[in-house]
Amino acid sequence: MEFVVNADLGFTRPEEVVDGNDARGLKRAVTRPVDEEFSRQFEFRRCQVRDWSAPGQPRLNFRKMGFESINLSHSDSLQTLLAQIREAGDISAEQARHLRRLLTGNVYPLSGGSCLKVLQVAPEGLIMRQGGPNGLKVDPDVEIGEMNGHDAALAIHGDQDVRGTPLKQMMRGFAPWMFRHQTPDGSNRLSPLVLVNLWVPLQQVTRPLTLMDRRTLKPREHQLRYALPTDEFLDRTEDMSQNDIWAFLHDDAQQWYFHSHMAHDQAYVFDTLGEPHGSFILPGEELAEHCYLQLKFLREKLAAGEVVERPARAAVDLSHVATEPLRQAIESMTKLVASAPVDKIGQPVVDVWLARAAEAMDSVVRKSLEMRVVALLLPNIWPFNRSVNR
Ligand SMILES: [Fe+2]
């Protein structure tokens, strides 16, 4: 498998850019209704996305690149909780409380001699996402709520403008002074206080997260203010009915990274205040989607006790499938389709097949958890790196 994947990432269309309407000379992307067609507002651009887990790739660095991975494997309680959330496919209020308790006060080593001390997991912004292979909606009737029911983000974006809603109201305009940030119209590189996203991949055989090496971004040209309506999933007062986030234009100089087999023993931390990120569809996901739909059809028929006909077996070309985990998932789903119990065999055999098919279908659903974390970026030496989690 190659360590570079050629994939389409979603960017703001250049014709959607207007003047920012402030004295700072910055640009803004027009807000369109949330239910508007994706292609009206965004365009897919082919990008080279590097697998940073491949041998010889540079080590990630939060300070320099805007993102880095941290190790979550040493907490058994955390790993158990994450596995339970992954299996359930949603997060309960009790699990969210437990998760916050397990993370608060922890210290995570970062590269370059730094560490990140978690002060607080923000009450708002803890979100579980689920997305089917190749953009398939796993459950089209699911209701979007504050924590659950969110699909993977299709467009490249940055999560929060340090000068915008809701930070502006919550911190009475002091956020740019308190938080470390890099913004096109001014930065704060001195503060040790950071607002980061903690992004946990529960499973991402499909639709992985990609992040930009921030050193390759030209902020004044390609970073755009964007007002995101939030009425659909947040209950806020009228002056806070939108989130001020960032949208991005494509540029050939931008460098993108992903991880081809990341699980929840690791997580990303990235700068909430502007680090460009989004999910993308891997080459080969259309095959996973096809198998998923075949298995779904067969499961529904068999569960209803109907006699089914096995789909005709055609040779499948897997040469363009981007990653090894995706190739393995497609192969096992193809085998399951080929072994569907079509003849009159006993119910136990059918039940075993139904369970295996459900498991295989679930394995190609991307599931992730994300939360906003207020943290301190400190030297990784005692007493700064002392954990306060009891
Ligand atoms: Fe985001």
Coordinates of N, CA, C and O and ligand atoms in Angstrom, one line a residue, residues 129 153 157-159 197 199 209 270 275 277-278 370 372, ligand 1:
R129 N -19.9 10.9 16.2 CA -20.2 10.9 14.7 C -20.2 9.5 14.2 O -19.4 8.7 14.6
A153 N -18.0 15.0 9.0 CA -18.0 16.3 8.4 C -17.4 16.1 7.0 O -16.3 15.6 6.8
H157 N -12.8 22.3 7.5 CA -13.2 23.5 8.3 C -12.3 23.6 9.6 O -11.5 22.7 9.9
G158 N -12.3 24.8 10.2 CA -11.7 25.0 11.5 C -12.8 25.2 12.5 O -13.8 25.9 12.2
D159 N -12.7 24.7 13.8 CA -13.9 24.6 14.6 C -14.4 25.9 15.3 O -15.6 26.1 15.6
N197 N -9.2 20.3 20.3 CA -10.2 19.2 20.1 C -9.5 17.9 20.5 O -8.3 17.7 20.1
W199 N -9.9 14.3 19.7 CA -10.7 13.5 18.6 C -10.3 12.0 18.7 O -9.2 11.7 18.5
L209 N -10.2 10.9 9.3 CA -10.0 12.3 9.5 C -8.7 12.7 8.9 O -7.7 12.0 9.0
F270 N -5.9 18.7 18.4 CA -5.6 19.7 17.5 C -6.2 21.0 17.9 O -7.2 21.1 18.7
E275 N -7.3 25.0 13.3 CA -6.7 23.9 12.6 C -7.6 23.3 11.5 O -8.7 22.8 11.9
H277 N -9.4 20.7 9.2 CA -9.6 19.3 9.2 C -10.9 18.9 8.6 O -11.8 19.8 8.4
G278 N -11.1 17.6 8.4 CA -12.4 17.1 7.8 C -12.2 15.7 7.5 O -11.1 15.1 7.6
E370 N -15.7 13.3 19.6 CA -14.8 14.5 19.7 C -15.3 15.4 20.9 O -16.5 15.4 21.2
R372 N -14.3 19.3 23.2 CA -13.4 20.5 23.4 C -12.8 20.4 24.7 O -13.5 20.2 25.7
Ligands
FE1 FE -14.5 19.9 13.3

